[in-house]
Amino acid sequence: MAMSATRLLVLGVVRASGRAHGYQVRRELLTWGAEQWASVKPGSVYHALRQLLKGGMLRGAGVEESGEGPERTVFELTGSGEEEFVRLLSKALSDASAKPEFFGAGITFLPCQSRRRVIRLLRSRLAGLEDEQASLRSLLAEDAAPPAKPEHVWELFRSWVVAGDAAVSFTRELIERLENGAYTMAGEGAAVFGEPGWVPPADTGSESGAGG
C-alpha cells in the first residue's frame, strides 16, 4: 500500500503544478513531511515517476535547465493519469482497510474532489470500519482464547479495537465537519490546495537527482 500512497502523492503534486520535474516533486513531498508519515523515500519518488511514465499516466513535457547539474525532465499528467489520480484518491478515502500512509495521502488531497463526493466516500469508509469493529467486538465477547493461541493474545485484539474506535471517531467527525462547511473543496471557488492552478512554494533548493 505504500506504493499506492507514493503514486497518489506523485500524481497529485504533478497535477497541482501542471508540470513538474522529479526534484520538484520530491522537494514538495519533503516539505509536507511525507517521508515520515507516508514512507516516501527519494528513490521511491523517481521510481514512481518512471512507472507512471511507462504506464502512460505521465508524459514528458520537455526539459528544464539546471545550474546545479544535468537538465531535468519535466512531466505532466495524461488523461489516464487524471483517471488514476481520481481512482487512487477515491480508494484512499473510502477503503476501511487502507493503510495509514495511503489514507494520509487521501486526506492530503481531500479538497481535490467535491464536498458531496468526499462525504460519500468517507461514509463508505465509516461503514466498513464499523463492520470491522463489530466483528472484533464479537470475537472479544467469546469466553475462550482462539485455539492454539496464548491467553495474552486478547491484548492484541483489544489494541485493534482501540485503534479502530479512534478511526471510527475521526472519520465520523470529519464527515460532520465537511457537512458543516469546513474547508474549501473543488468547485467552490478559486483553485484549492492540490487542484490545477494551485502554486506550491517556489523551488529554492538545488540537486541534480537521478531521473529528475
Coordinates of N, CA and C in Angstrom, one line a residue:
M1 N 0.8 -1.2 0.0 CA 0.0 0.0 0.0 C 0.9 1.3 0.0
A2 N 2.1 1.1 0.5 CA 3.0 2.3 0.5 C 3.2 2.8 -1.0
M3 N 3.3 1.9 -1.9 CA 3.5 2.3 -3.3 C 2.3 3.0 -3.8
S4 N 1.1 2.6 -3.4 CA -0.2 3.3 -3.8 C -0.1 4.7 -3.3
A5 N 0.3 4.9 -2.0 CA 0.4 6.2 -1.4 C 1.4 7.1 -2.2
T6 N 2.5 6.5 -2.6 CA 3.5 7.3 -3.3 C 3.0 7.7 -4.7
R7 N 2.3 6.8 -5.4 CA 1.8 7.1 -6.7 C 0.8 8.2 -6.6
L8 N -0.1 8.1 -5.6 CA -1.1 9.2 -5.4 C -0.5 10.5 -5.1
L9 N 0.5 10.5 -4.2 CA 1.2 11.8 -3.9 C 2.0 12.4 -5.1
V10 N 2.7 11.5 -5.8 CA 3.4 12.0 -7.0 C 2.4 12.5 -8.1
L11 N 1.4 11.8 -8.4 CA 0.4 12.3 -9.3 C -0.2 13.6 -8.8
G12 N -0.5 13.7 -7.6 CA -1.1 14.9 -7.0 C -0.2 16.1 -7.1
V13 N 1.1 15.9 -6.9 CA 2.0 17.1 -7.0 C 2.1 17.5 -8.4
V14 N 2.3 16.6 -9.3 CA 2.4 16.9 -10.8 C 1.1 17.6 -11.2
R15 N 0.0 17.0 -10.8 CA -1.3 17.6 -11.2 C -1.5 19.0 -10.8
A16 N -1.1 19.3 -9.5 CA -1.3 20.6 -8.9 C -0.4 21.6 -9.6
S17 N 0.8 21.1 -10.0 CA 1.8 22.0 -10.5 C 1.6 22.3 -12.0
G18 N 0.8 21.4 -12.7 CA 0.7 21.5 -14.1 C 1.8 20.7 -14.8
R19 N 3.0 21.1 -14.5 CA 4.2 20.4 -15.0 C 5.2 20.4 -13.8
A20 N 6.0 19.4 -13.7 CA 7.0 19.3 -12.6 C 8.1 18.3 -12.9
H21 N 9.3 18.6 -12.5 CA 10.4 17.6 -12.7 C 10.5 16.8 -11.4
G22 N 11.3 15.8 -11.4 CA 11.4 14.9 -10.3 C 11.9 15.5 -9.0
Y23 N 12.9 16.4 -9.1 CA 13.3 17.0 -7.9 C 12.3 17.9 -7.3
Q24 N 11.5 18.6 -8.1 CA 10.4 19.5 -7.6 C 9.4 18.7 -6.9
V25 N 9.0 17.5 -7.4 CA 8.1 16.6 -6.8 C 8.6 16.1 -5.4
R26 N 9.9 15.7 -5.4 CA 10.5 15.2 -4.2 C 10.6 16.3 -3.2
R27 N 11.0 17.5 -3.6 CA 11.1 18.6 -2.6 C 9.8 18.9 -2.0
E28 N 8.7 19.0 -2.8 CA 7.4 19.3 -2.3 C 6.9 18.3 -1.3
L29 N 7.1 17.0 -1.6 CA 6.7 16.0 -0.6 C 7.5 16.0 0.7
L30 N 8.8 16.4 0.6 CA 9.6 16.5 1.8 C 9.1 17.7 2.7
T31 N 8.7 18.8 2.0 CA 8.2 19.9 2.8 C 6.9 19.5 3.6
W32 N 6.2 18.5 3.0 CA 4.9 18.0 3.7 C 5.2 17.0 4.8
G33 N 6.5 16.6 4.9 CA 6.8 15.5 5.9 C 6.4 14.2 5.4
A34 N 6.2 14.0 4.1 CA 5.7 12.7 3.6 C 6.7 11.6 3.8
E35 N 8.0 11.9 4.0 CA 9.0 10.8 4.2 C 8.7 10.1 5.6
Q36 N 8.1 10.9 6.5 CA 7.8 10.3 7.8 C 6.5 9.6 7.8
W37 N 5.4 10.3 7.4 CA 4.1 9.7 7.5 C 3.6 8.8 6.4
A38 N 4.3 8.9 5.2 CA 3.9 8.1 4.1 C 5.1 7.2 3.6
S39 N 6.2 7.2 4.3 CA 7.3 6.4 3.9 C 7.8 6.7 2.5
V40 N 7.7 7.9 2.1 CA 8.2 8.4 0.8 C 9.7 8.6 0.8
K41 N 10.4 7.8 0.1 CA 11.9 8.0 0.0 C 12.2 8.6 -1.3
P42 N 13.4 9.2 -1.4 CA 13.8 9.8 -2.7 C 13.7 8.8 -3.9
G43 N 14.2 7.6 -3.6 CA 14.2 6.6 -4.7 C 12.8 6.2 -5.1
S44 N 11.9 6.2 -4.1 CA 10.5 5.8 -4.5 C 9.8 6.9 -5.3
V45 N 10.2 8.1 -5.1 CA 9.6 9.2 -5.9 C 10.0 9.0 -7.4
Y46 N 11.3 8.8 -7.6 CA 11.8 8.7 -9.0 C 11.3 7.4 -9.6
H47 N 11.2 6.3 -8.8 CA 10.7 5.0 -9.3 C 9.2 5.2 -9.7
A48 N 8.4 5.9 -8.9 CA 7.0 6.1 -9.2 C 6.9 7.0 -10.5
L49 N 7.8 8.0 -10.7 CA 7.7 8.8 -11.9 C 8.0 7.9 -13.1
R50 N 9.0 7.0 -13.0 CA 9.3 6.2 -14.2 C 8.2 5.2 -14.5
Q51 N 7.6 4.6 -13.5 CA 6.5 3.7 -13.7 C 5.3 4.4 -14.2
L52 N 5.0 5.6 -13.7 CA 3.8 6.3 -14.2 C 4.0 6.7 -15.7
L53 N 5.3 7.1 -16.0 CA 5.6 7.4 -17.4 C 5.5 6.2 -18.3
K54 N 6.0 5.1 -17.8 CA 5.9 3.8 -18.6 C 4.4 3.4 -18.8
G55 N 3.6 3.6 -17.8 CA 2.2 3.3 -17.8 C 1.3 4.2 -18.6
G56 N 1.9 5.3 -19.1 CA 1.1 6.3 -19.9 C 0.3 7.2 -19.0
M57 N 0.6 7.3 -17.7 CA -0.1 8.2 -16.9 C 0.6 9.6 -16.7
L58 N 1.8 9.6 -17.1 CA 2.6 10.8 -17.2 C 3.2 10.9 -18.6
R59 N 3.5 12.0 -19.1 CA 4.3 12.2 -20.3 C 5.3 13.3 -20.1
G60 N 6.4 13.1 -20.9 CA 7.4 14.1 -20.9 C 6.9 15.4 -21.5
A61 N 7.3 16.5 -20.9 CA 6.8 17.8 -21.4 C 8.0 18.8 -21.6
G62 N 9.1 18.2 -22.0 CA 10.3 19.0 -22.2 C 11.3 18.8 -21.1
V63 N 12.3 19.7 -21.1 CA 13.4 19.6 -20.1 C 13.6 21.0 -19.6
E64 N 14.2 21.1 -18.4 CA 14.4 22.3 -17.7 C 15.9 22.4 -17.4
E65 N 16.5 23.5 -17.7 CA 17.9 23.7 -17.5 C 18.1 23.8 -15.9
S66 N 19.3 23.3 -15.5 CA 19.6 23.3 -14.1 C 21.1 23.9 -14.0
G67 N 21.2 24.9 -13.2 CA 22.6 25.4 -12.9 C 23.4 24.5 -12.0
E68 N 22.8 23.5 -11.4 CA 23.5 22.7 -10.5 C 23.8 21.3 -11.0
G69 N 23.4 21.0 -12.2 CA 23.6 19.6 -12.7 C 23.0 19.5 -14.1
P70 N 22.7 18.2 -14.4 CA 22.1 17.9 -15.8 C 20.7 18.5 -15.9
E71 N 20.2 18.6 -17.2 CA 18.9 19.0 -17.4 C 17.9 18.1 -16.7
R72 N 16.8 18.7 -16.3 CA 15.7 17.9 -15.6 C 14.5 17.7 -16.6
T73 N 14.1 16.4 -16.7 CA 12.9 16.1 -17.4 C 11.7 16.6 -16.7
V74 N 10.8 17.3 -17.4 CA 9.6 17.8 -16.9 C 8.4 16.9 -17.3
F75 N 7.5 16.6 -16.3 CA 6.4 15.7 -16.6 C 5.1 16.5 -16.4
E76 N 4.0 15.9 -17.1 CA 2.7 16.4 -16.9 C 1.7 15.2 -17.0
L77 N 0.5 15.3 -16.4 CA -0.4 14.2 -16.4 C -1.0 14.0 -17.7
T78 N -1.4 12.8 -18.1 CA -2.2 12.5 -19.3 C -3.6 12.3 -18.8
G79 N -4.5 12.0 -19.7 CA -5.9 11.7 -19.3 C -5.9 10.5 -18.4
S80 N -5.1 9.5 -18.7 CA -5.1 8.3 -17.9 C -4.5 8.6 -16.5
G81 N -3.6 9.5 -16.5 CA -3.1 9.9 -15.2 C -4.1 10.6 -14.3
E82 N -4.9 11.4 -14.9 CA -6.0 12.1 -14.2 C -7.0 11.0 -13.6
E83 N -7.3 10.0 -14.5 CA -8.2 9.0 -14.0 C -7.6 8.2 -12.9
E84 N -6.3 7.9 -13.0 CA -5.6 7.2 -11.9 C -5.6 8.0 -10.6
F85 N -5.3 9.3 -10.7 CA -5.4 10.1 -9.5 C -6.7 10.0 -8.8
V86 N -7.8 10.2 -9.6 CA -9.1 10.1 -9.0 C -9.4 8.8 -8.4
R87 N -9.0 7.7 -9.1 CA -9.2 6.3 -8.6 C -8.5 6.1 -7.3
L88 N -7.2 6.5 -7.2 CA -6.5 6.3 -6.0 C -7.0 7.1 -4.9
L89 N -7.3 8.4 -5.2 CA -7.9 9.3 -4.1 C -9.2 8.7 -3.6
S90 N -10.0 8.2 -4.5 CA -11.3 7.7 -4.1 C -11.1 6.5 -3.2
K91 N -10.2 5.6 -3.6 CA -9.9 4.4 -2.8 C -9.3 4.7 -1.4
A92 N -8.4 5.7 -1.4 CA -7.8 6.1 -0.2 C -8.8 6.6 0.9
L93 N -9.8 7.3 0.4 CA -10.8 7.9 1.3 C -11.9 7.0 1.6
S94 N -12.1 5.9 0.8 CA -13.3 5.1 1.0 C -13.0 3.7 1.6
D95 N -11.8 3.2 1.4 CA -11.4 1.9 1.8 C -11.1 1.8 3.3
A96 N -11.9 1.1 4.1 CA -11.7 0.9 5.5 C -10.4 0.2 5.8
S97 N -9.9 -0.6 4.9 CA -8.7 -1.3 5.1 C -7.4 -0.6 4.6
A98 N -7.6 0.7 4.2 CA -6.4 1.4 3.7 C -5.4 1.6 4.8
K99 N -4.1 1.4 4.5 CA -3.1 1.6 5.4 C -3.0 3.1 5.8
P100 N -2.4 3.4 7.0 CA -2.4 4.9 7.4 C -1.7 5.8 6.4
E101 N -0.6 5.3 5.7 CA 0.0 6.2 4.8 C -0.8 6.5 3.5
F102 N -1.6 5.5 3.1 CA -2.5 5.7 2.0 C -3.7 6.6 2.3
F103 N -4.3 6.4 3.5 CA -5.3 7.2 3.9 C -4.8 8.7 4.1
G104 N -3.6 8.8 4.6 CA -3.0 10.1 4.8 C -2.8 10.8 3.5
A105 N -2.4 10.1 2.4 CA -2.3 10.7 1.1 C -3.6 11.1 0.6
G106 N -4.7 10.3 0.9 CA -6.0 10.8 0.5 C -6.4 12.0 1.3
I107 N -6.2 12.1 2.6 CA -6.5 13.3 3.3 C -5.8 14.5 2.8
T108 N -4.5 14.3 2.3 CA -3.7 15.4 1.8 C -4.4 16.1 0.6
F109 N -5.0 15.2 -0.3 CA -5.7 15.8 -1.5 C -7.2 15.8 -1.3
L110 N -7.7 15.8 -0.1 CA -9.1 15.8 0.2 C -9.8 16.9 -0.6
P111 N -9.3 18.2 -0.7 CA -10.0 19.2 -1.4 C -10.2 19.0 -2.9
C112 N -9.5 18.0 -3.4 CA -9.5 17.9 -4.9 C -10.7 17.2 -5.4
Q113 N -11.7 16.8 -4.6 CA -13.0 16.3 -5.0 C -14.1 17.2 -4.4
S114 N -15.2 17.1 -5.0 CA -16.4 17.9 -4.5 C -16.7 17.5 -3.1
R115 N -17.3 18.4 -2.4 CA -17.7 18.1 -1.0 C -18.7 16.9 -0.9
R116 N -19.6 16.9 -1.8 CA -20.6 15.8 -1.8 C -19.9 14.4 -2.0
R117 N -19.0 14.4 -3.0 CA -18.3 13.1 -3.3 C -17.5 12.7 -2.1
V118 N -16.7 13.6 -1.5 CA -15.8 13.2 -0.4 C -16.7 12.7 0.8
I119 N -17.8 13.3 1.1 CA -18.6 12.9 2.1 C -19.1 11.5 1.8
R120 N -19.5 11.2 0.6 CA -20.0 9.9 0.2 C -18.8 8.8 0.4
L121 N -17.6 9.2 0.0 CA -16.5 8.3 0.1 C -16.2 8.0 1.6
L122 N -16.2 9.0 2.4 CA -15.9 8.8 3.8 C -17.0 8.0 4.5
R123 N -18.3 8.2 4.1 CA -19.3 7.4 4.6 C -19.1 5.9 4.3
S124 N -18.6 5.6 3.1 CA -18.3 4.2 2.8 C -17.2 3.7 3.7
R125 N -16.2 4.5 3.9 CA -15.1 4.1 4.9 C -15.7 3.9 6.3
L126 N -16.5 4.8 6.7 CA -17.1 4.6 8.0 C -17.9 3.4 8.2
A127 N -18.7 3.0 7.2 CA -19.5 1.8 7.3 C -18.6 0.6 7.4
G128 N -17.5 0.6 6.6 CA -16.5 -0.5 6.6 C -15.8 -0.7 8.0
L129 N -15.5 0.5 8.5 CA -14.8 0.5 9.8 C -15.8 0.0 10.9
E130 N -17.0 0.4 10.9 CA -18.0 0.0 11.9 C -18.2 -1.5 11.8
D131 N -18.2 -2.1 10.5 CA -18.4 -3.5 10.4 C -17.2 -4.3 11.0
E132 N -16.0 -3.8 10.8 CA -14.8 -4.4 11.3 C -14.8 -4.3 12.8
Q133 N -15.3 -3.2 13.4 CA -15.3 -3.1 14.8 C -16.3 -4.1 15.4
A134 N -17.5 -4.3 14.8 CA -18.5 -5.2 15.2 C -17.9 -6.6 15.3
S135 N -17.1 -7.0 14.2 CA -16.5 -8.3 14.2 C -15.5 -8.5 15.3
L136 N -14.7 -7.5 15.5 CA -13.7 -7.6 16.6 C -14.4 -7.7 18.0
R137 N -15.4 -6.9 18.2 CA -16.1 -7.0 19.5 C -16.8 -8.3 19.7
S138 N -17.3 -8.9 18.6 CA -17.9 -10.2 18.7 C -16.8 -11.2 19.1
L139 N -15.6 -11.1 18.5 CA -14.5 -12.0 18.9 C -14.2 -11.9 20.3
L140 N -14.1 -10.6 20.8 CA -13.7 -10.4 22.2 C -14.7 -10.9 23.2
A141 N -16.0 -11.0 22.7 CA -17.1 -11.4 23.6 C -17.0 -12.9 23.9
E142 N -16.2 -13.6 23.1 CA -16.1 -15.1 23.4 C -15.3 -15.3 24.7
D143 N -15.6 -16.4 25.3 CA -15.1 -16.7 26.6 C -13.6 -17.2 26.5
A144 N -13.3 -17.9 25.5 CA -12.0 -18.6 25.4 C -11.1 -17.9 24.3
A145 N -9.8 -18.0 24.5 CA -8.9 -17.5 23.5 C -9.0 -18.4 22.3
P146 N -8.6 -17.9 21.1 CA -8.6 -18.7 19.9 C -7.8 -20.0 20.1
P147 N -8.2 -21.0 19.5 CA -7.4 -22.3 19.6 C -6.0 -22.1 19.3
A148 N -5.1 -22.8 20.1 CA -3.7 -22.7 19.9 C -3.1 -21.4 20.1
K149 N -3.8 -20.4 20.7 CA -3.3 -19.1 20.9 C -3.1 -18.9 22.4
P150 N -2.1 -18.2 22.9 CA -1.9 -17.9 24.3 C -3.0 -16.9 24.8
E151 N -3.3 -16.9 26.1 CA -4.3 -16.0 26.5 C -4.1 -14.5 26.3
H152 N -2.8 -14.2 26.4 CA -2.5 -12.7 26.2 C -2.7 -12.2 24.8
V153 N -3.0 -13.1 23.9 CA -3.3 -12.6 22.5 C -4.5 -11.7 22.5
W154 N -5.4 -11.8 23.6 CA -6.5 -10.9 23.7 C -6.1 -9.4 23.7
E155 N -4.9 -9.1 24.2 CA -4.4 -7.8 24.3 C -4.2 -7.2 22.9
L156 N -3.8 -8.1 22.0 CA -3.6 -7.7 20.6 C -4.9 -7.3 20.0
F157 N -6.0 -8.1 20.2 CA -7.3 -7.8 19.7 C -7.8 -6.5 20.3
R158 N -7.6 -6.3 21.6 CA -8.0 -5.1 22.3 C -7.4 -3.9 21.7
S159 N -6.1 -4.0 21.3 CA -5.4 -2.9 20.7 C -6.0 -2.5 19.4
W160 N -6.5 -3.5 18.7 CA -7.1 -3.3 17.4 C -8.5 -2.6 17.6
V161 N -9.2 -3.0 18.7 CA -10.5 -2.3 18.9 C -10.2 -0.8 19.3
V162 N -9.2 -0.5 20.1 CA -9.0 0.8 20.5 C -8.6 1.7 19.3
A163 N -7.7 1.1 18.4 CA -7.3 1.8 17.2 C -8.5 2.0 16.3
G164 N -9.3 1.0 16.2 CA -10.5 1.1 15.3 C -11.5 2.1 15.8
D165 N -11.7 2.1 17.1 CA -12.6 3.1 17.7 C -12.1 4.6 17.3
A166 N -10.8 4.8 17.4 CA -10.3 6.1 17.1 C -10.5 6.4 15.6
A167 N -10.3 5.4 14.7 CA -10.6 5.6 13.3 C -12.0 6.0 13.0
V168 N -12.9 5.2 13.7 CA -14.4 5.5 13.5 C -14.7 6.9 14.0
S169 N -14.2 7.3 15.1 CA -14.5 8.6 15.7 C -14.0 9.7 14.8
F170 N -12.7 9.6 14.3 CA -12.1 10.6 13.4 C -12.9 10.7 12.1
T171 N -13.3 9.6 11.5 CA -14.0 9.6 10.2 C -15.4 10.2 10.4
R172 N -16.1 9.8 11.5 CA -17.4 10.4 11.7 C -17.3 11.9 11.9
E173 N -16.3 12.4 12.7 CA -16.2 13.8 13.0 C -15.8 14.6 11.7
L174 N -14.9 14.0 10.9 CA -14.5 14.6 9.6 C -15.8 14.8 8.7
I175 N -16.6 13.8 8.6 CA -17.8 13.9 7.8 C -18.7 15.0 8.4
E176 N -18.8 15.1 9.7 CA -19.6 16.2 10.2 C -19.0 17.6 9.9
R177 N -17.7 17.7 10.0 CA -17.1 19.0 9.7 C -17.3 19.4 8.3
L178 N -17.2 18.4 7.4 CA -17.4 18.7 5.9 C -18.9 19.1 5.7
E179 N -19.8 18.4 6.4 CA -21.2 18.7 6.2 C -21.5 20.1 6.7
N180 N -20.7 20.6 7.7 CA -21.0 21.9 8.2 C -20.2 23.0 7.5
G181 N -19.6 22.6 6.4 CA -18.9 23.6 5.5 C -17.4 23.8 5.7
A182 N -16.8 22.9 6.5 CA -15.3 23.1 6.7 C -14.6 22.9 5.4
Y183 N -13.5 23.8 5.2 CA -12.6 23.7 4.1 C -13.2 24.1 2.8
T184 N -12.4 24.6 1.9 CA -12.8 24.9 0.5 C -12.5 23.7 -0.4
M185 N -13.6 23.2 -1.0 CA -13.5 22.0 -1.8 C -13.5 22.3 -3.3
A186 N -13.2 21.3 -4.1 CA -13.2 21.5 -5.5 C -14.5 22.0 -6.0
G187 N -14.5 23.0 -6.9 CA -15.7 23.6 -7.4 C -16.4 24.7 -6.6
E188 N -15.7 25.0 -5.5 CA -16.3 26.0 -4.6 C -15.6 27.4 -4.7
G189 N -14.8 27.6 -5.7 CA -14.2 28.9 -5.8 C -12.9 28.8 -6.6
A190 N -11.9 29.7 -6.1 CA -10.6 29.7 -6.7 C -9.9 28.3 -6.5
A191 N -8.8 28.2 -7.3 CA -8.1 26.9 -7.2 C -7.8 26.6 -5.7
V192 N -8.1 25.4 -5.3 CA -7.8 25.0 -3.9 C -6.6 24.1 -3.8
F193 N -6.1 23.8 -2.6 CA -4.9 23.0 -2.5 C -5.0 21.7 -3.3
G194 N -4.0 21.5 -4.1 CA -3.9 20.3 -4.9 C -4.6 20.3 -6.2
E195 N -5.4 21.3 -6.5 CA -6.1 21.5 -7.8 C -5.1 22.2 -8.8
P196 N -5.3 21.9 -10.1 CA -4.5 22.6 -11.1 C -4.7 24.1 -10.9
G197 N -3.6 24.8 -10.9 CA -3.7 26.2 -10.6 C -3.2 26.6 -9.2
W198 N -3.2 25.6 -8.3 CA -2.6 25.8 -7.0 C -1.1 25.9 -7.2
V199 N -0.4 26.8 -6.6 CA 1.0 27.0 -6.8 C 1.8 26.6 -5.6
P200 N 2.6 25.6 -5.6 CA 3.5 25.2 -4.5 C 4.5 26.3 -4.2
P201 N 5.1 26.3 -3.0 CA 6.2 27.2 -2.7 C 7.3 27.2 -3.8
A202 N 8.0 28.3 -4.0 CA 9.0 28.3 -5.0 C 10.1 27.4 -4.7
D203 N 10.7 26.8 -5.8 CA 11.8 25.9 -5.6 C 13.1 26.7 -5.4
T204 N 13.6 26.6 -4.2 CA 14.9 27.4 -3.9 C 16.0 26.4 -3.7
G205 N 15.8 25.1 -3.7 CA 16.8 24.2 -3.4 C 17.6 23.9 -4.7
S206 N 18.6 23.0 -4.5 CA 19.4 22.5 -5.7 C 19.8 21.1 -5.5
E207 N 19.6 20.3 -6.6 CA 20.0 18.9 -6.5 C 19.9 18.4 -7.9
S208 N 20.9 17.6 -8.3 CA 20.9 17.0 -9.7 C 19.9 15.9 -9.8
G209 N 19.9 15.0 -8.8 CA 18.9 13.9 -8.7 C 18.8 13.0 -9.9
A210 N 19.1 11.8 -9.8 CA 19.0 10.9 -11.0 C 17.6 10.8 -11.4
G211 N 17.3 10.9 -12.7 CA 16.0 10.8 -13.2 C 15.1 12.0 -13.0
G212 N 15.6 13.1 -12.3 CA 14.9 14.3 -12.1 C 15.3 15.4 -12.9

